[in-house]
Coordinates of C-alpha atoms in Angstrom, one line a residue:
X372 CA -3.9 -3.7 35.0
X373 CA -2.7 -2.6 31.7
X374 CA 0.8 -1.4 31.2
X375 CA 2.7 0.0 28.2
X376 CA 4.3 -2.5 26.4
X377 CA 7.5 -0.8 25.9
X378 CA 8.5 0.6 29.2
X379 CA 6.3 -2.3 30.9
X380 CA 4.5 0.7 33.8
X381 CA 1.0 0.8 34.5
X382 CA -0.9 3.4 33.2
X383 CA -1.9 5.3 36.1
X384 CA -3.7 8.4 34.5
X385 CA -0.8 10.3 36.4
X386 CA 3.0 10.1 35.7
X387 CA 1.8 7.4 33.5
X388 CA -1.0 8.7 30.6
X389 CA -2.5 6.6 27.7
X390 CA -1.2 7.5 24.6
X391 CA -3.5 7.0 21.6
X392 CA -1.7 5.2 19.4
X393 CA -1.8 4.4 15.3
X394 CA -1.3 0.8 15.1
X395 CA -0.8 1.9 11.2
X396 CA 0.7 5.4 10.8
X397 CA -1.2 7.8 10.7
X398 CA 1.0 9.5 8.4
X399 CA 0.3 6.6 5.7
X400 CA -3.5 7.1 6.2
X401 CA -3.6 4.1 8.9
X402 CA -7.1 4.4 10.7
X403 CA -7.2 1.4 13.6
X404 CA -5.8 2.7 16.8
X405 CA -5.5 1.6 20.5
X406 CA -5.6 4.0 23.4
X407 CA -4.1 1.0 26.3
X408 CA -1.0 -0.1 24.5
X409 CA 1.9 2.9 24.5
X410 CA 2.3 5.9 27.2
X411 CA 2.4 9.0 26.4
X412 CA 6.3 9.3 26.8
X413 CA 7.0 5.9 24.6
X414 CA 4.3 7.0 22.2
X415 CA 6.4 10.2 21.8
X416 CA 9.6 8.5 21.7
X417 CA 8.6 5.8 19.1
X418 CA 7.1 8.7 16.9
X419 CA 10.3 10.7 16.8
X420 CA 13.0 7.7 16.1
X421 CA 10.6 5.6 14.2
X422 CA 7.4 6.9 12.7
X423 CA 9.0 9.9 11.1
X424 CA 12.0 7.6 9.4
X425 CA 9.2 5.0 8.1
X426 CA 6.8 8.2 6.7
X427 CA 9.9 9.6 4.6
X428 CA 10.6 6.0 3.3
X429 CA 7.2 5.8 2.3
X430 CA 6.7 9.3 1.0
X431 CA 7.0 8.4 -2.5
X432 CA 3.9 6.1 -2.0
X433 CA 1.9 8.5 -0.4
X434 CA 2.4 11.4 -2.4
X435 CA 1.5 9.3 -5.3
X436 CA -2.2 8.4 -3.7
X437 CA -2.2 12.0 -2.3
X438 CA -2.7 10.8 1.2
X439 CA -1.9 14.3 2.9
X440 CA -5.0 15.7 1.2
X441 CA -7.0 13.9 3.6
X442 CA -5.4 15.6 6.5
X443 CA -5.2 18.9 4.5
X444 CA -1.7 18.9 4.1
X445 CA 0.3 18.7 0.8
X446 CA 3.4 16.9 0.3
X447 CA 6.4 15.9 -2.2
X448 CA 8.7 13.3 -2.8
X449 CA 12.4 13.1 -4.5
X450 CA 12.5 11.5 -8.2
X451 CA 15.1 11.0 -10.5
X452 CA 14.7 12.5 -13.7
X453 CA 16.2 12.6 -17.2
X454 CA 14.7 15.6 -19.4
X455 CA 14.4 15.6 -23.4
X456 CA 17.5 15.7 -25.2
X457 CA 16.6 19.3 -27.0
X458 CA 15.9 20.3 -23.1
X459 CA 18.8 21.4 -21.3
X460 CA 18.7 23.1 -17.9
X461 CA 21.3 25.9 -17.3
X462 CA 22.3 24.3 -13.8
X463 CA 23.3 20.1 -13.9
X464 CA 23.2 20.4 -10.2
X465 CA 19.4 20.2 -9.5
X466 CA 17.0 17.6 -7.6
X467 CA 13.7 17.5 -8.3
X468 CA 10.2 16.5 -6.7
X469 CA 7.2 15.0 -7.7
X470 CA 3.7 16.6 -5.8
X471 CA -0.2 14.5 -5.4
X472 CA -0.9 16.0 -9.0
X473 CA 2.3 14.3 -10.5
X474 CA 3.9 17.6 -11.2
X475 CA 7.4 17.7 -10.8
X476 CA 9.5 21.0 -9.3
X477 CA 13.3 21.4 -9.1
X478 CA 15.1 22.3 -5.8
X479 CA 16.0 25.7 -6.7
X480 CA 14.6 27.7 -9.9
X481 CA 16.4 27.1 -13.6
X482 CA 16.1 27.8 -17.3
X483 CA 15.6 25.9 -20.7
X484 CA 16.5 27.8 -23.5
X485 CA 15.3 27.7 -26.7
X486 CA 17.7 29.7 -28.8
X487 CA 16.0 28.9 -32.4
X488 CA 12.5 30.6 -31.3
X489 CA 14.1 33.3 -28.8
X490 CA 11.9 31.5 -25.8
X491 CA 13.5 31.0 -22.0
X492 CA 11.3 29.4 -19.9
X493 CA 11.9 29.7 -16.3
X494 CA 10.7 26.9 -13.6
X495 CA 10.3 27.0 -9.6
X496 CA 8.7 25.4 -7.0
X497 CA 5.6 28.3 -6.9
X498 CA 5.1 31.4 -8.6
X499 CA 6.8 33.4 -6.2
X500 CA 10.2 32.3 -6.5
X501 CA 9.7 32.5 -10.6
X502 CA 8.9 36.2 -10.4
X503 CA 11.9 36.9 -8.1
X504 CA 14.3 34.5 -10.6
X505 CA 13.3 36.5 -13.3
X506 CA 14.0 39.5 -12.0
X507 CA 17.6 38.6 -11.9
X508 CA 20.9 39.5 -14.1
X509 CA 20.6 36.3 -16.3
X510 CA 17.5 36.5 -16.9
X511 CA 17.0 40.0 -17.9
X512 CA 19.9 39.9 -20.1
X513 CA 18.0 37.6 -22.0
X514 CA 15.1 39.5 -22.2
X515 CA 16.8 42.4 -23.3
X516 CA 18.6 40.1 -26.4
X517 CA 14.7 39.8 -27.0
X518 CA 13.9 36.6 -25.5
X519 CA 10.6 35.9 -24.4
X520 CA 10.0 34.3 -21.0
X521 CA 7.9 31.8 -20.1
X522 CA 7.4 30.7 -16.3
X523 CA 6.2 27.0 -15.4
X524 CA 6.0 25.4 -11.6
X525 CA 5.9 21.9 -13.8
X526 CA 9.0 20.4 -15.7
X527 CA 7.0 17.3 -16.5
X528 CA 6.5 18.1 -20.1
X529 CA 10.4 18.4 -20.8
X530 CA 11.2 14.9 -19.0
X531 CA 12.2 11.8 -20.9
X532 CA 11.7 9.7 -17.8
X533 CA 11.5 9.4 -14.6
X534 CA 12.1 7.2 -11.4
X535 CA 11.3 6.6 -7.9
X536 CA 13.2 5.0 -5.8
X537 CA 11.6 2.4 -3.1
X538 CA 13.9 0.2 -0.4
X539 CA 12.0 -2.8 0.7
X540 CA 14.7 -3.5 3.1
X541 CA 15.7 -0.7 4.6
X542 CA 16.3 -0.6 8.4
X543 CA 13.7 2.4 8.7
X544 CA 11.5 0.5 6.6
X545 CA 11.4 -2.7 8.6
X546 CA 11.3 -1.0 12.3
X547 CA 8.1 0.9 11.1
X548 CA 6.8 -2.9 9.9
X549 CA 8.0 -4.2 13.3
X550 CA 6.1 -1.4 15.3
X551 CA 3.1 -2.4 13.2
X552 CA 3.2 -5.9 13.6
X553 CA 4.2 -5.7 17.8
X554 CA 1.1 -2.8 18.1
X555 CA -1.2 -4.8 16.5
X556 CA -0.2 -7.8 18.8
X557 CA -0.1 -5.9 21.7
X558 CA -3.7 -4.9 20.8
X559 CA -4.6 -8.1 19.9
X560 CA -3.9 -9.0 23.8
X561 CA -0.7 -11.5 22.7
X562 CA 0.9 -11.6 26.2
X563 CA 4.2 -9.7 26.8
X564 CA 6.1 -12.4 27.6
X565 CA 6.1 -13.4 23.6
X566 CA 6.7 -9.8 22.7
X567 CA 9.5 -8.4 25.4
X568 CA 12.8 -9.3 23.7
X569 CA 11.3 -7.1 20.9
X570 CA 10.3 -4.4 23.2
X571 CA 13.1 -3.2 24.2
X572 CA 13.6 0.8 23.3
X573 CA 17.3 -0.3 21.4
X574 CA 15.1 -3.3 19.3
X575 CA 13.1 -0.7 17.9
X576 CA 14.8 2.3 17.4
X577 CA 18.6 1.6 16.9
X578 CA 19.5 0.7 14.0
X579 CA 19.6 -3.1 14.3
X580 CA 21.0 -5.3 11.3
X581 CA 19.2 -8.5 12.9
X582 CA 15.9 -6.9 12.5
X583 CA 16.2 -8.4 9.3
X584 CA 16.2 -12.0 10.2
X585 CA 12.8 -11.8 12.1
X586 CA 11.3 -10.0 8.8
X587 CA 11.6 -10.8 5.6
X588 CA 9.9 -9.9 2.2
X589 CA 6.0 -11.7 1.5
X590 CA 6.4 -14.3 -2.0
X591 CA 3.0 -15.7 -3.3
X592 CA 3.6 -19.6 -2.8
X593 CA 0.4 -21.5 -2.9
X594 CA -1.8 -21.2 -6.3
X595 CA -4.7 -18.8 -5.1
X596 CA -1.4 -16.3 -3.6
X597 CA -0.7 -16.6 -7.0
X598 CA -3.3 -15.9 -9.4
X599 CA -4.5 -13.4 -6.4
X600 CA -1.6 -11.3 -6.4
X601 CA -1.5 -11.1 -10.6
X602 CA -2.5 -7.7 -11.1
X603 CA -4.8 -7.6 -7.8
X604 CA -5.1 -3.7 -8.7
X605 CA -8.1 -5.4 -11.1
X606 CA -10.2 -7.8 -9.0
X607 CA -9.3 -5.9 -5.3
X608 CA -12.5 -3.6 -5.0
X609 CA -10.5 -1.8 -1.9
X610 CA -7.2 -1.4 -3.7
X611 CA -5.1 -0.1 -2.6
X612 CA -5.0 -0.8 1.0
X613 CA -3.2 -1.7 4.1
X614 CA -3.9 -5.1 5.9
X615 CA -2.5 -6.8 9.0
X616 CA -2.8 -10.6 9.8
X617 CA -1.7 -12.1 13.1
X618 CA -1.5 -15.8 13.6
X619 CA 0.2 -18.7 14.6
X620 CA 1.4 -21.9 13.4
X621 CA 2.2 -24.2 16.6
X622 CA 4.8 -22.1 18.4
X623 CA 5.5 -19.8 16.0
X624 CA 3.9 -16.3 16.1
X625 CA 3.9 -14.5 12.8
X626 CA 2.5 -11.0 11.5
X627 CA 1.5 -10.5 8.1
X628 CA 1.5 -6.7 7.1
X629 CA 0.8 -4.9 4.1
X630 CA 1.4 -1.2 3.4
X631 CA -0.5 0.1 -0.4
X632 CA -0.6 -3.3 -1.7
X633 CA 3.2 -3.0 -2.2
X634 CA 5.1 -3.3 1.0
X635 CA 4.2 -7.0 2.3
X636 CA 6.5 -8.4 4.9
X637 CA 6.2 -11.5 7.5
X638 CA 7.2 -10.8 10.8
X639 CA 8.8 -13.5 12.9
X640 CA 7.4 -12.1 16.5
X641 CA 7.7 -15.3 18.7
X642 CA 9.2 -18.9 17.9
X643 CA 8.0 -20.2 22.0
X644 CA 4.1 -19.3 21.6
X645 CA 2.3 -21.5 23.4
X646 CA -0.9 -19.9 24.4
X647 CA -4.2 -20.1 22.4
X648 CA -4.3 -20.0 18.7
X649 CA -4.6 -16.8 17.3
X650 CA -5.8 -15.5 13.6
X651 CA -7.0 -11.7 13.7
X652 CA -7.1 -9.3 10.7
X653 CA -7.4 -5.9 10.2
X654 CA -7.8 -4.6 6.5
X655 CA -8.9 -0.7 5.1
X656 CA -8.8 1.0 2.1
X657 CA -5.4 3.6 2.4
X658 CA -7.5 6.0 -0.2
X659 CA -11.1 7.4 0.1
X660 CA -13.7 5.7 -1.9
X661 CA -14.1 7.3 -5.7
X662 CA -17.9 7.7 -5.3
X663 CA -20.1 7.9 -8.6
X664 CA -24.3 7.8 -7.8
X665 CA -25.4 5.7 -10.9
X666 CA -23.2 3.1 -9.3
X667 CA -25.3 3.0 -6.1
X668 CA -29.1 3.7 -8.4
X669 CA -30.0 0.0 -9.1
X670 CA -33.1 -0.7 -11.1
X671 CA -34.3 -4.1 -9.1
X672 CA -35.8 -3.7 -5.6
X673 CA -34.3 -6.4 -4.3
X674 CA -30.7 -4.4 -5.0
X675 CA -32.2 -1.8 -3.3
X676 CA -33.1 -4.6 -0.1
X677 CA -29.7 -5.6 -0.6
X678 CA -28.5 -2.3 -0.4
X679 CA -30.3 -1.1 2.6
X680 CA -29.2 -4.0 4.3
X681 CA -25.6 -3.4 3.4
X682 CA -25.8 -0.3 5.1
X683 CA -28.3 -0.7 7.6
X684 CA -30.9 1.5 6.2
X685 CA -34.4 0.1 7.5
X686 CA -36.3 -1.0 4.1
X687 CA -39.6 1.0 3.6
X688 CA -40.9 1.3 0.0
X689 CA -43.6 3.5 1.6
X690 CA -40.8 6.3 1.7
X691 CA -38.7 5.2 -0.9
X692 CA -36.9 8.3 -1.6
X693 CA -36.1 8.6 1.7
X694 CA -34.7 5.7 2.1
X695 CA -33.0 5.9 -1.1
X696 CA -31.0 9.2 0.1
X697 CA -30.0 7.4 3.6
X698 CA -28.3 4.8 0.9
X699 CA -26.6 7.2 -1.0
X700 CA -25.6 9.8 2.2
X701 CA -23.9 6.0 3.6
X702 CA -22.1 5.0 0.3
X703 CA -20.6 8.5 -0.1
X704 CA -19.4 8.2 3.3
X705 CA -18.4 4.7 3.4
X706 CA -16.0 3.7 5.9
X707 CA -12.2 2.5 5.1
X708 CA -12.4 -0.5 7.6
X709 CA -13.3 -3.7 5.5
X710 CA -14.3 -6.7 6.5
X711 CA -11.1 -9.0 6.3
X712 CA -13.4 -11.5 5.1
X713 CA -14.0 -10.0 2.1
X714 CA -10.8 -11.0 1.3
X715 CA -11.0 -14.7 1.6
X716 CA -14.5 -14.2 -0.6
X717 CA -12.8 -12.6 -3.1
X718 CA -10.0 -15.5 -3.5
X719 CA -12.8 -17.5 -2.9
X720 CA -14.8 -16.4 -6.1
X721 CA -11.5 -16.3 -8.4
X722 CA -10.2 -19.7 -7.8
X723 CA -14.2 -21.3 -8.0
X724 CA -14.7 -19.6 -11.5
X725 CA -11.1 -20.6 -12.6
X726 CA -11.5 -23.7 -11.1
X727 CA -15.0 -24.0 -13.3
X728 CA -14.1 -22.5 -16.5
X729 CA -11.3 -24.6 -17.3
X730 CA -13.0 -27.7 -16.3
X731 CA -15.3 -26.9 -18.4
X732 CA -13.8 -25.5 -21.0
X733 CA -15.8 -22.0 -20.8
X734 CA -14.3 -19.1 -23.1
X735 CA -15.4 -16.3 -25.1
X736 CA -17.4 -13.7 -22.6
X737 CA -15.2 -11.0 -21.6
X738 CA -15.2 -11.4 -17.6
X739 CA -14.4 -15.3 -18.2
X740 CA -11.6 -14.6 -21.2
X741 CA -9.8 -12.2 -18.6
X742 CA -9.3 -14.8 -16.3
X743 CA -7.8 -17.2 -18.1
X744 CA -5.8 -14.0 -19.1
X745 CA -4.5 -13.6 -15.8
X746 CA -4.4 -17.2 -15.2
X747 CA -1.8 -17.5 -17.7
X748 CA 0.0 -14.3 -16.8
X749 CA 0.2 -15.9 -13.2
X750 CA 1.8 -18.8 -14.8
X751 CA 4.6 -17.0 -16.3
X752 CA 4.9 -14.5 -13.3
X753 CA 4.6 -17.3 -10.2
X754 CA 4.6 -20.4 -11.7
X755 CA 0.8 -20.5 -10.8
X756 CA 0.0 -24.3 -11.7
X757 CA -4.2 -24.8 -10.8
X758 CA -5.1 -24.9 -15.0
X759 CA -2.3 -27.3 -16.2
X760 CA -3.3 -30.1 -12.9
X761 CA -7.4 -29.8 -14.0
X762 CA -5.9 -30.6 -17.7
X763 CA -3.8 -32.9 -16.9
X764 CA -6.4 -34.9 -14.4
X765 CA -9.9 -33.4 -14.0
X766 CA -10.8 -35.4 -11.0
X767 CA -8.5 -32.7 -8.9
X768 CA -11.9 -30.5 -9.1
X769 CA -13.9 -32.3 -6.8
X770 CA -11.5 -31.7 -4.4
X771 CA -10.8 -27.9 -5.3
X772 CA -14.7 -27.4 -5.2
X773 CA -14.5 -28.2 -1.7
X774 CA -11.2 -26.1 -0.3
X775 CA -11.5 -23.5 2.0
X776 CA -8.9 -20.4 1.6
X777 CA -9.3 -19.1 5.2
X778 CA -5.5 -20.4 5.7
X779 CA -4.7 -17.4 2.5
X780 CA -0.8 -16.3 3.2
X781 CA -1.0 -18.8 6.5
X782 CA -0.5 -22.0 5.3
X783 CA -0.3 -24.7 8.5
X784 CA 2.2 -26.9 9.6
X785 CA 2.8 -28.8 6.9
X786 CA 3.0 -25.9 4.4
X787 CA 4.0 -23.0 6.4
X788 CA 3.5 -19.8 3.7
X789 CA 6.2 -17.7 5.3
X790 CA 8.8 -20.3 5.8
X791 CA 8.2 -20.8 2.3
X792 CA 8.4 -16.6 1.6
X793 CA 11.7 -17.2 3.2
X794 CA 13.4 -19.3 0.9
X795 CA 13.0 -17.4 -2.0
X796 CA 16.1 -15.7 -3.7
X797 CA 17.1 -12.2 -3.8
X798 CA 16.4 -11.5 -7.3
X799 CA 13.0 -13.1 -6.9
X800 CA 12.2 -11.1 -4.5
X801 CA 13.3 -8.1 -6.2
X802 CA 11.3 -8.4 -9.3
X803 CA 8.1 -9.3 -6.7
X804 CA 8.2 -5.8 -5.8
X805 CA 9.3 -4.3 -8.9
X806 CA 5.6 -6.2 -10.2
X807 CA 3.9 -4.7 -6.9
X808 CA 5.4 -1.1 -8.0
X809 CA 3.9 -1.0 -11.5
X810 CA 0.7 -2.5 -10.4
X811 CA 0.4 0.5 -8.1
X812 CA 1.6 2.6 -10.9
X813 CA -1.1 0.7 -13.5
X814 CA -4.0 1.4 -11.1
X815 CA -3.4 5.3 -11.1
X816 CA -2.4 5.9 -14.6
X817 CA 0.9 6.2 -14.7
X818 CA 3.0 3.1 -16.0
X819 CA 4.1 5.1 -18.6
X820 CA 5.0 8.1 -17.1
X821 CA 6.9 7.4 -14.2
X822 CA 9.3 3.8 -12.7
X823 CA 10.1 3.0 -9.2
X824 CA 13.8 1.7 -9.1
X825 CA 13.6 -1.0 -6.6
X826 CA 16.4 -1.0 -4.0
X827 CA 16.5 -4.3 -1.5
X828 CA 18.8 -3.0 1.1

């Protein structure tokens, strides 16, 4: 009989209800859930004292990849900014908020004058609250000294710079990971005797300084982590996205999660495991899919075959245009779930082309030049060491030909990936996720606009 894993009763459909459950937050776009793992009541609980504590550490992430759209909801996010030096606001005491379309309002309306042209322009969050500003004293003073007033809900264009701020440690942060990583377990049908001295209500929702010994920040150690995570933004076809790995290396159970591509934590979930091995993997895009149809209008038949296949459309050149619109209709509506595999292809592809391009000496065609780009930006970044070993003996390739990454951010005994995360210092990891924050920032245009100040605790 199933049971929720938090308050341990069986669901009985009565005093006891299923609770559907978002192993990922819903509130961060997370689409795998699980209907037989929380009640109804726990569900609630965890919701209130967790899930809303994680969403607002997060918000600055999803209001940047306008998540809330999706669910027809808008949302903002506090950022610290520092306007032009011939801008000054009539009121020092303001916050300010950045909205999905990057523009940024103040708490409460304010001015900037421009004395040499006669100009005040007035900002607020909307319209309405600008018209009833305006209306006041200050204001209409102004106008009457023959001012001219302009009204803007967007302070953008007067701000030097700006910053974010994202803590990679913070206890809210880590309980939402933990949730995460213990749902996805529970899911994953990991017995609860591995998962009860984590299940206890006060483990999750109090605010427990221990929590951070059993999770700890995700470092790139082994040389395909390494070029992989050098500006993943350009070879991930599903960035950004959230992933989960659960697996075990002889006792120990671990969960790798990933939230956009920026949060990556190991979780620590059992060090007696001694049931069957386990490696299970969830992975989805967090945004919808930018669909453009002369991506998806091939000229060879046997892209459209592949095609069809892809998307189980059944192959009939008889009624090729019908078939041809059952294609499109299924890439405009392309599901996030992705294949975790994909995954281990993609790091498959990189390192196999690296790994033959240097041997060989292969430069001067764009696709190849850029990575041996980001093979030497990995260097300097990770201290990513595949080209100098094939230099410095070529025979390593015929071993490297032959290596299978389905171990990627596992490791095994003998080179346990997050022991090795573990041992990593502080400032390392700090300028990890500084690098994870700009990529995010890279991949939606706005590197140059706008900085996340990394906090780690």
């Amino acid at each position: 009989m199933k049971t929720c894993y938090l308050c341990k009763n069986e669901f009985d459909g009565v005093s006891v209800k299923k609770h559907d459950e978002h192993i990922i937050q819903n509130s961060i776009g997370g689409k795998l859930t699980a209907s037989d793992i929380l009640c109804e009541k726990c569900g609630g609980c965890l919701g209130k004292h967790i899930d809303e504590k994680f969403t607002s550490r997060t918000l600055c992430l999803s209001v940047l990849l306008d998540l809330a759209r999706d669910r027809g909801e808008s949302a903002k996010s506090r950022i610290n900014v520092s306007l032009n030096e011939d801008s000054s606001l009539n009121d020092d005491n303001i916050n300010f908020e950045i909205k999905s379309d990057f523009s940024i309002i103040p708490s409460k309306p304010v001015y900037i004058l421009d004395d040499k042209n006669k100009v005040v322009t007035v900002f607020g969050a909307n319209a309405k609250q600008i018209k009833q500003y305006r209306k006041g004293k200050t204001i209409q003073n102004l106008i009457n000294d023959g001012y001219v007033v302009n009204e803007s809900e967007n302070v953008a264009d007067y701000v030097k710079s700006a910053e974010l701020d994202i803590n990679y440690e913070s206890p809210e942060l880590l309980r939402g990971i933990l949730k995460i990583a213990i749902g996805f377990a529970a899911l994953k049908g990991i017995p609860d005797k591995y998962l009860n001295p984590l299940t206890k209500s006060s483990k999750l929702i109090e605010c427990d300084k221990s929590i951070s010994k059993i999770i700890w920040q995700y470092y790139p150690t082994t040389d395909e982590e390494k070029i992989y995570e050098t500006s993943k933004n350009e070879h991930e076809d599903w960035y950004p996205n959230h992933q989960i790995y659960l697996f075990n290396i002889n006792n120990n159970l671990y969960c790798y999660v990933e939230i956009f591509g920026v949060i990556q934590k190991y979780v620590h979930l059992s060090d007696s495991y001694n049931d069957k091995n386990i490696l299970e993997k969830y992975l989805q895009k967090t945004t919808k899919w930018d669909f453009k149809k002369e991506d998806w209008m091939p000229r060879r038949l046997q892209d459209w075959h592949m095609l069809a296949h892809q998307f189980d459309v059944p192959y009939d050149l008889g009624n090729f245009e019908q078939m041809q619109k059952k294609i499109l209709q299924r890439a405009r509506s392309r599901s996030y779930d992705i294949e975790p595999e994909s995954q281990i292809e993609k790091v498959n592809a990189i390192m196999q082309n690296l790994i033959l391009y240097t041997f060989s000496n292969i430069k001067g065609h764009d696709l190849i030049d850029q990575l041996h780009a980001k093979a030497k930006d990995a260097q300097v970044k990770f201290n990513f060491e595949l080209v100098n070993k094939i230099k410095e003996n070529p025979m390593t390739v015929m071993n490297l030909m032959n290596k299978d990454y389905s171990d990627f951010r596992i490791g095994n005994v003998n080179n346990n990936c997050p022991i090795k995360s573990k041992s990593y210092s502080r400032i390392d990891k700090d300028k990890y996720v500084s690098y994870k924050s700009f990529e995010l920032l890279t991949n939606i245009n706005l590197e140059n606009k706008i900085e996340f100040r990394v906090l780690g605790e």
